[in-house]
Structure formats: C-alpha cells, structure tokens
mmCIF file of C-alpha atoms in Angstrom:
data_model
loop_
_atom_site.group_PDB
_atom_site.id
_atom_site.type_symbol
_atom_site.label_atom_id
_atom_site.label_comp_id
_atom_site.label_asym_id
_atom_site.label_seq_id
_atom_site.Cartn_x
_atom_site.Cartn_y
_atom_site.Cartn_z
ATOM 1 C CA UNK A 21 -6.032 -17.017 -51.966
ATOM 2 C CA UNK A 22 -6.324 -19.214 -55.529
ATOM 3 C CA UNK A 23 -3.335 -19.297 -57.390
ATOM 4 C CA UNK A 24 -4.527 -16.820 -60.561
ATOM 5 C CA UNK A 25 -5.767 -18.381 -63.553
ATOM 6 C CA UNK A 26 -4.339 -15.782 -65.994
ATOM 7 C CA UNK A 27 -0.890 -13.986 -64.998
ATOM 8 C CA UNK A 28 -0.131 -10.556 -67.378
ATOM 9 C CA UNK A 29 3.626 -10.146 -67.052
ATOM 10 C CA UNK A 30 5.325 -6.768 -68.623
ATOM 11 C CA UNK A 31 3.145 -6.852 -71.347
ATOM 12 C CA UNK A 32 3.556 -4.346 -73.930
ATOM 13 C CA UNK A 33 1.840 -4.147 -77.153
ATOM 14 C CA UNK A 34 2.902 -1.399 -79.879
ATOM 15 C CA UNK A 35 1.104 -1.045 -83.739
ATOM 16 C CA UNK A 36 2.676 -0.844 -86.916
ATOM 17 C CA UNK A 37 2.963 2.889 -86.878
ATOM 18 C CA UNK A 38 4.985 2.747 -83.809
ATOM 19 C CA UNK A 39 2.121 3.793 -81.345
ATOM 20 C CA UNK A 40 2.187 1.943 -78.109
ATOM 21 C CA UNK A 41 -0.991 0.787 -76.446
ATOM 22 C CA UNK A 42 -0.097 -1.062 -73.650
ATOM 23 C CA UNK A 43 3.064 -0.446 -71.219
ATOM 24 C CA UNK A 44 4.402 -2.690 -68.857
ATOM 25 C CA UNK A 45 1.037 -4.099 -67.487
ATOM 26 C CA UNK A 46 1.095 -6.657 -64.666
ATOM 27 C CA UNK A 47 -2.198 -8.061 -63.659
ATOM 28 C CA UNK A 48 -3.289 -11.355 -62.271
ATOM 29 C CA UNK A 49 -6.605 -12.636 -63.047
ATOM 30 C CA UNK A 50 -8.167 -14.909 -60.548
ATOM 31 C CA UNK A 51 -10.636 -18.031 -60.723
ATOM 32 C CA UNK A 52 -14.552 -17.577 -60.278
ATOM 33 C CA UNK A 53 -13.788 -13.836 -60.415
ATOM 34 C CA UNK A 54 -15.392 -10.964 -62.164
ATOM 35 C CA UNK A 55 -12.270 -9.093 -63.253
ATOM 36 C CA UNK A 56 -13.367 -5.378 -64.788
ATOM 37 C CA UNK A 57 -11.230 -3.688 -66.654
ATOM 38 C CA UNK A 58 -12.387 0.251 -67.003
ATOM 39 C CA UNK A 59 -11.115 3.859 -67.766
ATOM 40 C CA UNK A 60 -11.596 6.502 -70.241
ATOM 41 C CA UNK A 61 -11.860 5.841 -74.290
ATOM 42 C CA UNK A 62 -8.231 4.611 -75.627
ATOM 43 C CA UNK A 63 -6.951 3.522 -72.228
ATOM 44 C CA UNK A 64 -6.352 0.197 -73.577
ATOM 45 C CA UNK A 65 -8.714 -1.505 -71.378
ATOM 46 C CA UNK A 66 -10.531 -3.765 -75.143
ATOM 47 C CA UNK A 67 -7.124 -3.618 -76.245
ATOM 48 C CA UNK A 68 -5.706 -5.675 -73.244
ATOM 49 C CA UNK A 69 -9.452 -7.805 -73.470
ATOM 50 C CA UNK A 70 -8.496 -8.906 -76.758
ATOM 51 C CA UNK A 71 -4.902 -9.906 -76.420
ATOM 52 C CA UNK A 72 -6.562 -12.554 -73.428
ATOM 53 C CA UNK A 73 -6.987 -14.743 -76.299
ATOM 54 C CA UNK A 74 -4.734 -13.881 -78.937
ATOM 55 C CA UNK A 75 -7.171 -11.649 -80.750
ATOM 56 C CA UNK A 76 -4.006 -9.035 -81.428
ATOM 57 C CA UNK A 77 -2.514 -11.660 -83.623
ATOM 58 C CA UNK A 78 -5.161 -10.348 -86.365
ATOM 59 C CA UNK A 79 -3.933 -6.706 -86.161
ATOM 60 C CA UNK A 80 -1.255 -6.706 -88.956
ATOM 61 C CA UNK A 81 2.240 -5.386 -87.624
ATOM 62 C CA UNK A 82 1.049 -5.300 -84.132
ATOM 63 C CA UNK A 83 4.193 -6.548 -81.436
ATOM 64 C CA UNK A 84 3.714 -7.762 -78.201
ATOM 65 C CA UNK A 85 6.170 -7.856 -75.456
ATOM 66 C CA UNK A 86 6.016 -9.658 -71.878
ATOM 67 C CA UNK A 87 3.915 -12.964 -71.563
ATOM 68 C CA UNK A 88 0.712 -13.746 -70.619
ATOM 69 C CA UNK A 89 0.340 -17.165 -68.520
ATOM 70 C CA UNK A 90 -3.015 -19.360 -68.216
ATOM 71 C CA UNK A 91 -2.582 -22.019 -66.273
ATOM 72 C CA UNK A 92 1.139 -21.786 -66.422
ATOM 73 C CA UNK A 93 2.176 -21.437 -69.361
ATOM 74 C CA UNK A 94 2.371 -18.397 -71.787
ATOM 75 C CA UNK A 95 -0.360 -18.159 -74.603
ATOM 76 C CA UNK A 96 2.224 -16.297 -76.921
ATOM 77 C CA UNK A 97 4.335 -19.805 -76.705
ATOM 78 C CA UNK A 98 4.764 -21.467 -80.558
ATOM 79 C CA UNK A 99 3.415 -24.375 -79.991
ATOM 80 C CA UNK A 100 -0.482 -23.005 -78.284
ATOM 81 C CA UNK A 101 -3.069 -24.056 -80.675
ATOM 82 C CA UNK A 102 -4.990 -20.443 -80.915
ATOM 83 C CA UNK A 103 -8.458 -22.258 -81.751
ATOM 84 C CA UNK A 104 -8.150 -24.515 -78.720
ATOM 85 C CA UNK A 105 -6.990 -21.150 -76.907
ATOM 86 C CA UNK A 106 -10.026 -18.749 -77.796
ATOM 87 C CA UNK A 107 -12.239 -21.828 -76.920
ATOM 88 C CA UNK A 108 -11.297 -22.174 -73.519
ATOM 89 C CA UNK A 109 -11.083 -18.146 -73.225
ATOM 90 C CA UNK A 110 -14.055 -17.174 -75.494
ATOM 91 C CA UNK A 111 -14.817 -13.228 -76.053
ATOM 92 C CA UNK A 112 -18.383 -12.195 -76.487
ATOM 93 C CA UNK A 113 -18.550 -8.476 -78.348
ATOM 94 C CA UNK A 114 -19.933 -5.803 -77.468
ATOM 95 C CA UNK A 115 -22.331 -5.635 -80.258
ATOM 96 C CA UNK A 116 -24.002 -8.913 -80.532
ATOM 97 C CA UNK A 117 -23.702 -10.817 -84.674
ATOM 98 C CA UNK A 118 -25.736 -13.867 -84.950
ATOM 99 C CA UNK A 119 -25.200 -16.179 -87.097
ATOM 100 C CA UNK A 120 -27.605 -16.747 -89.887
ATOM 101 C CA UNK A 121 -30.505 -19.437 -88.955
ATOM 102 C CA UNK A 122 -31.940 -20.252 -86.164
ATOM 103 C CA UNK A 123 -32.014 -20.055 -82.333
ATOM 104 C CA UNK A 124 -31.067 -23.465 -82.376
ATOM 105 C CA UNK A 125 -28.407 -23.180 -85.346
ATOM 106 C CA UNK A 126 -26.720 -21.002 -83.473
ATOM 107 C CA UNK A 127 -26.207 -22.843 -80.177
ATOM 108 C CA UNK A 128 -24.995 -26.120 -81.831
ATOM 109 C CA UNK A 129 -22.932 -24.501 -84.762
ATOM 110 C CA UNK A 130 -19.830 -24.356 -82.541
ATOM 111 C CA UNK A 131 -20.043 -27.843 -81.132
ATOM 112 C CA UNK A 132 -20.560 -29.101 -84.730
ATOM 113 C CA UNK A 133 -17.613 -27.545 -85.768
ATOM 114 C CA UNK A 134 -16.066 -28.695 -82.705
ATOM 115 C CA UNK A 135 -16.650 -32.777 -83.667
ATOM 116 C CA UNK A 136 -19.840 -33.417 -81.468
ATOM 117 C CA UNK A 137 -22.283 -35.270 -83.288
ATOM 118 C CA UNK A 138 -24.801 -36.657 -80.467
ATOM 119 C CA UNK A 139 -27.842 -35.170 -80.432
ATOM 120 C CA UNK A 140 -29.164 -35.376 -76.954
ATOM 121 C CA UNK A 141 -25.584 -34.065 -75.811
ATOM 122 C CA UNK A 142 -26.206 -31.189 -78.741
ATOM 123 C CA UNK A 143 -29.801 -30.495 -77.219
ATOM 124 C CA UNK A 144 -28.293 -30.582 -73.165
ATOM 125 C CA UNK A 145 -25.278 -28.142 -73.954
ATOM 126 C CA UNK A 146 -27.705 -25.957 -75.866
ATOM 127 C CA UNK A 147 -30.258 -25.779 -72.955
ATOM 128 C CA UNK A 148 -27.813 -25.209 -70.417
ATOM 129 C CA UNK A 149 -26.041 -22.829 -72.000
ATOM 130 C CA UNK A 150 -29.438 -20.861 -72.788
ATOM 131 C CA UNK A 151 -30.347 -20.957 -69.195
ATOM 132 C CA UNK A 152 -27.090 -20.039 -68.267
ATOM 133 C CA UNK A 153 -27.294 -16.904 -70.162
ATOM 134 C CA UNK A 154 -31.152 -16.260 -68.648
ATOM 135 C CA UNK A 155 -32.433 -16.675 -72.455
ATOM 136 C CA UNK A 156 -33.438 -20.141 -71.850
ATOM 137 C CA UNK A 157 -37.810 -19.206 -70.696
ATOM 138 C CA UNK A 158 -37.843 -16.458 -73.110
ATOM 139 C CA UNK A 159 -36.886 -18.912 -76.406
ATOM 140 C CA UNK A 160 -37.701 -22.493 -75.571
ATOM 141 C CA UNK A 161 -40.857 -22.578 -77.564
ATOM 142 C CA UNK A 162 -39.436 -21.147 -80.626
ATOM 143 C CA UNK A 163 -35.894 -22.362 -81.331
ATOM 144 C CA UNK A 164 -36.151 -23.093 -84.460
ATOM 145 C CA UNK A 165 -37.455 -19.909 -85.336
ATOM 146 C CA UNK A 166 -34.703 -16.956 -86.785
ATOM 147 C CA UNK A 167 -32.095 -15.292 -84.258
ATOM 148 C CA UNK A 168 -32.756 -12.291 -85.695
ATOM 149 C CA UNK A 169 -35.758 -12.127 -84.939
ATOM 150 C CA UNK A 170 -34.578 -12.064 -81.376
ATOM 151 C CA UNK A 171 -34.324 -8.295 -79.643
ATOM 152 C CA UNK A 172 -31.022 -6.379 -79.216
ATOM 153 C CA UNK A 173 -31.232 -7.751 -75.182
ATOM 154 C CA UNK A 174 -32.243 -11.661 -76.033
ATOM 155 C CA UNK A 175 -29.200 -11.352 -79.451
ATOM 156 C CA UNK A 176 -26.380 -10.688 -76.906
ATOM 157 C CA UNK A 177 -27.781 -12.943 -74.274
ATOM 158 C CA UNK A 178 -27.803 -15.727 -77.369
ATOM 159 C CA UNK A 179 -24.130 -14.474 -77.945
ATOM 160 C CA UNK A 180 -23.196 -15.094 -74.678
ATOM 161 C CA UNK A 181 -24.916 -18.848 -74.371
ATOM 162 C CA UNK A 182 -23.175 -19.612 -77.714
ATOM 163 C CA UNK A 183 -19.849 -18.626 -75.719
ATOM 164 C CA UNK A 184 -20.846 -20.727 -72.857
ATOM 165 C CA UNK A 185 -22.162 -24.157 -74.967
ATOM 166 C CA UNK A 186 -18.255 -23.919 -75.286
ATOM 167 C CA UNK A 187 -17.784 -24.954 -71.870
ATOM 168 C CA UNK A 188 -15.115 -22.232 -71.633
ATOM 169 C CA UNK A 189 -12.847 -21.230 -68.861
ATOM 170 C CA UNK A 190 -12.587 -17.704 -69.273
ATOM 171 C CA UNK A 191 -15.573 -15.413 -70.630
ATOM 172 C CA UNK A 192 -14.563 -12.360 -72.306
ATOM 173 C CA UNK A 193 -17.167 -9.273 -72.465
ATOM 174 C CA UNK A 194 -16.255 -6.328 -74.051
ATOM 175 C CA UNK A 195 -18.801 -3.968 -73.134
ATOM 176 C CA UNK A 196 -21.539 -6.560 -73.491
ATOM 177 C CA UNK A 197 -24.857 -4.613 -72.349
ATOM 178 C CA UNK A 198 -23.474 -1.305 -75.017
ATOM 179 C CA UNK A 199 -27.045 -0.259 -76.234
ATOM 180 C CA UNK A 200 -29.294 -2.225 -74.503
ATOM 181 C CA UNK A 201 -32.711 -0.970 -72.491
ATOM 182 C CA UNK A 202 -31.935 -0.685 -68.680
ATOM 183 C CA UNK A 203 -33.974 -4.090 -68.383
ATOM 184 C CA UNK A 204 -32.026 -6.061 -70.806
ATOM 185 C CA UNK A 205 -28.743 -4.398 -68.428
ATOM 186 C CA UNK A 206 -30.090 -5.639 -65.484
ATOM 187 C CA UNK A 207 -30.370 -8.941 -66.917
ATOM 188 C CA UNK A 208 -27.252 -9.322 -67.917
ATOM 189 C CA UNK A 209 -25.312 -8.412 -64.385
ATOM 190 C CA UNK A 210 -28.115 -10.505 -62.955
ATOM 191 C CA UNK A 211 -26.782 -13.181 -65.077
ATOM 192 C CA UNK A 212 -22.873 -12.532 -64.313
ATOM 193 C CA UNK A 213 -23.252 -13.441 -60.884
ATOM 194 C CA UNK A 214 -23.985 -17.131 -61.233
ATOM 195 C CA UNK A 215 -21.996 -17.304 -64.673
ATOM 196 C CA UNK A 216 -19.135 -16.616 -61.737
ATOM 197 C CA UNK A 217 -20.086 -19.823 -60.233
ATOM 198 C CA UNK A 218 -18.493 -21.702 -63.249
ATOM 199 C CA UNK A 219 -16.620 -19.657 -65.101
ATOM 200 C CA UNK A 220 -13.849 -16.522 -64.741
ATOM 201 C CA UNK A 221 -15.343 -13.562 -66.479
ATOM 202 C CA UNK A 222 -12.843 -10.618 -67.349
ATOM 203 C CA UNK A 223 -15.242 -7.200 -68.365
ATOM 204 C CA UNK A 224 -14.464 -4.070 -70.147
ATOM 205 C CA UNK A 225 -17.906 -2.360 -68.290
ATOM 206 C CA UNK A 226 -20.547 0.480 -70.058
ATOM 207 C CA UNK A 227 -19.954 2.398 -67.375
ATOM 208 C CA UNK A 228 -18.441 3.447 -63.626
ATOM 209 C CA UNK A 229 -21.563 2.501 -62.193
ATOM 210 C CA UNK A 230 -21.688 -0.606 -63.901
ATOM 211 C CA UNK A 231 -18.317 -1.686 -63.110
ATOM 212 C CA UNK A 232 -19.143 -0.774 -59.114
ATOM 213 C CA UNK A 233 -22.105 -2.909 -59.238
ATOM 214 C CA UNK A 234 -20.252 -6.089 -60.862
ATOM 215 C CA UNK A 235 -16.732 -6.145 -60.131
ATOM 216 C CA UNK A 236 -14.856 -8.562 -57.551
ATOM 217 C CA UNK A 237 -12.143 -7.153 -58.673
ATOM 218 C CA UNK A 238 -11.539 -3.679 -60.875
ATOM 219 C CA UNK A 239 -8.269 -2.731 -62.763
ATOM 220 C CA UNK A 240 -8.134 1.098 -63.674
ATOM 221 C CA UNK A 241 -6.208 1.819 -66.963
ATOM 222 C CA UNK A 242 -4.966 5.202 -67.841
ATOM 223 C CA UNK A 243 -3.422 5.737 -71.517
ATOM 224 C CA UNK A 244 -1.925 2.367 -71.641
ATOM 225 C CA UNK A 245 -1.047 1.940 -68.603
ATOM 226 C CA UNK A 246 -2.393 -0.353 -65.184
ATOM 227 C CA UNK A 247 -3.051 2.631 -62.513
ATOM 228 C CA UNK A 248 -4.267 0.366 -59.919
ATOM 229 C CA UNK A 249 -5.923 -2.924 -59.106
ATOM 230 C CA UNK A 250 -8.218 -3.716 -56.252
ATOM 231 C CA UNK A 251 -11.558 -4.993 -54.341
ATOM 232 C CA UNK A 252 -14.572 -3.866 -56.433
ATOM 233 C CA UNK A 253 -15.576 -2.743 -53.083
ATOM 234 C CA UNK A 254 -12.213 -0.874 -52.123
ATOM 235 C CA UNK A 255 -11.482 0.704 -56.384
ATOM 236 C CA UNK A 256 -14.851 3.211 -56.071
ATOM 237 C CA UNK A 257 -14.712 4.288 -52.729
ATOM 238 C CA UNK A 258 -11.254 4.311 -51.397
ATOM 239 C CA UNK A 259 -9.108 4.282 -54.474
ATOM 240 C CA UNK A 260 -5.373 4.794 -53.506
ATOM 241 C CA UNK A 261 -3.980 6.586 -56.713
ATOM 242 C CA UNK A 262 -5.470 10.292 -57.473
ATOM 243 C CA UNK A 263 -6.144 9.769 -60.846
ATOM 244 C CA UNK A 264 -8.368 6.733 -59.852
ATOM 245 C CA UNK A 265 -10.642 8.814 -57.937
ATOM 246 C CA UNK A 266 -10.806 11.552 -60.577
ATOM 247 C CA UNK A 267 -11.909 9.071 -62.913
ATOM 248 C CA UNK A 268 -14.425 7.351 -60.252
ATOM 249 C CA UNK A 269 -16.018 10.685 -58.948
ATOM 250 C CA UNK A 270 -16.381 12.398 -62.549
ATOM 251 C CA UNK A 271 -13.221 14.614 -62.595
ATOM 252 C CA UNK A 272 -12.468 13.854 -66.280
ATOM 253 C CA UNK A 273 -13.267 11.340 -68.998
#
C-alpha cells in the first residue's frame, strides 16, 4: 500500500467556550483516494474537512491538539506558509460563490494572483481545469459571458475547476452537490472518479447513499469522535462497530 499523503495524529480541536469538537482522531488519508468523511449533523466530519488546510485558524479561540502530517511534516508547524498550504490542499464549499465577472475571470483570477502572466499557459490551465470539472462543453462558447449566469449545477462545477486550475494535491468538498438537481449530482460523482486519477479528494458526502456510491475509503464520525475507517465497499455493508450500522441502515440520524 502507498505511504498516506495526509496522517491525522491525536487530533483534538476544542472552541473558545470550552466545547470540544474533535477527540483523539487518527486517520490516514491516502493518494488517488476518495476519502469520505460522513455521520450525523455535528459529528465533526466539516469540522475535521476544514482543519485539512488550516481553515480552523480563522475560528477565534479555537485550540488544536495532535498534528496533522502531509507529506511528512505537520501543517500546524510555524514555519508552513498557510497560502502555499490551502493551495496545494484547496476546499471547494458546499454552496458554490463565484466571483464577480466572468467564466473566464474566474478561472484565471487565482493564477493571476498566483504570479502567472502567460497567456496561452492562462488559457491551457483554464481549459483543463474546465474539462476536468465536466463544465468545459457546456461553457466554451461563452466564457466571457457572467458566472452567474451559470446554473446552481454548472456554479459549483466552475468552483471546483477554479480549485483544480490550482494544480492542487488535495481537493476538499464539503458537501459539494448540497442542493443540486439529481442530474447536476450525477455529474459531479461522474466527475470524482477521474478527478481521482490526479488528485486525492477528501468528501464530507449529501448523503449515505452518496457516500456508498463514491467512497474508496469511508471514515464514520460520531460526536467528535472517529468510529471506524474502512473499504467504501466493506463501511455500508459489513461495518464492524454497531453504531456504524445504525447509522448506515437508518437506525438514527
């Protein structure tokens, strides 16, 4: 097996008012993998999503314990550069904000900011990253038009190829297809499986259905704390713990 790309080691994170929303979760994450993260509401599943990329550091008072490593070493270390970080482990949200302009604005605003200046290289990432995301057929003819004009299905998918003209490592999705039309869904997952080619994709799933049809590998959280990790295949049909199968089959949440 691939050495993990992202190790979670005793992490604990606890909020200002003392509340603690994660405890003592160890989780490896592995290359080319689609990792999903899923339980009930508040189970920490976003919570643990976020801190990936050191998206807890904007939650005043929040303290995290333990270490998380990616590619060795531990993101919480003093000397990471956080931009460089949540560009090589980008999080798309679950409800999709596009930036003011156009199709194209969007796609090249990030490598702009980044220091690329070549056009043709602008114009490649930008196409690849659009057919990456399966937006590309749908929007070629009219990139220069408005992204809002895009519909709820084609805004994430633009979300997600503005993620990916990144050339990340890691894709974050935090409930990425959260009220879209089954078709828009479908396109998505269709998506994730050659996204999974190139990149590692950690998901906090709409559903248990969803997360069955996607995951490589699932990780069931439970108030905070990692129940149990498996084989996508294994987690909804043969989960070991009880609670995992009460979840699975309906019991409660």
């Amino acid at each position: 097996m691939a050495e993990p790309i992202l190790s979670i080691r005793d992490l604990y994170l606890t909020y200002a008012d003392g509340t603690e929303a994660l405890r003592g979760i160890n989780l490896d994450i592995f290359p080319n993998e689609i990792t999903v993260l899923f339980g009930p509401s508040r189970s920490g599943k976003s919570t643990l999503l976020r801190l990936l990329n050191r998206l807890s550091d904007l939650t005043v008072g929040a303290q995290v314990q333990g270490e998380i490593l990616f590619d060795g070493a531990d993101i919480f270390d003093s000397d990471v550069d956080v931009y460089d970080l949540r560009r090589r482990i980008s999080m798309v949200f679950a409800i999709p904000t596009p930036l003011p302009g156009s199709i194209r604005d969007n796609l090249t605003y990030g490598l702009r900011m980044a220091g690329l200046r070549d056009r043709i290289v602008l114009e490649e990432r930008m196409e690849v990253a659009l057919k990456q995301a399966a937006l590309w057929d749908e929007v070629k003819d009219r990139l220069d038009s408005s992204a809002f004009a895009l519909s709820g299905g084609q805004k994430q998918r633009l979300c997600l190829a503005r993620s990916l003209a990144l050339q990340p490592e890691v894709v974050l999705l935090d409930n990425p297809t959260s009220g879209l039309d089954p078709l828009s869904t479908a396109t998505v997952e269709d998506s994730l499986g050659e996204l999974q080619k190139e990149y590692t994709i950690v998901m906090v799933p709409h559903s248990v259905q969803q997360a069955a049809r996607v995951a490589d590998r699932a990780a069931f959280l439970l108030d905070g704390e990692l129940i149990e990790v498996g084989p996508g295949d294994q987690m909804f049909v043969r989960p070991k713990d009880q609670r995992t199968e009460d979840y699975v089959t309906g019991r409660f949440g």
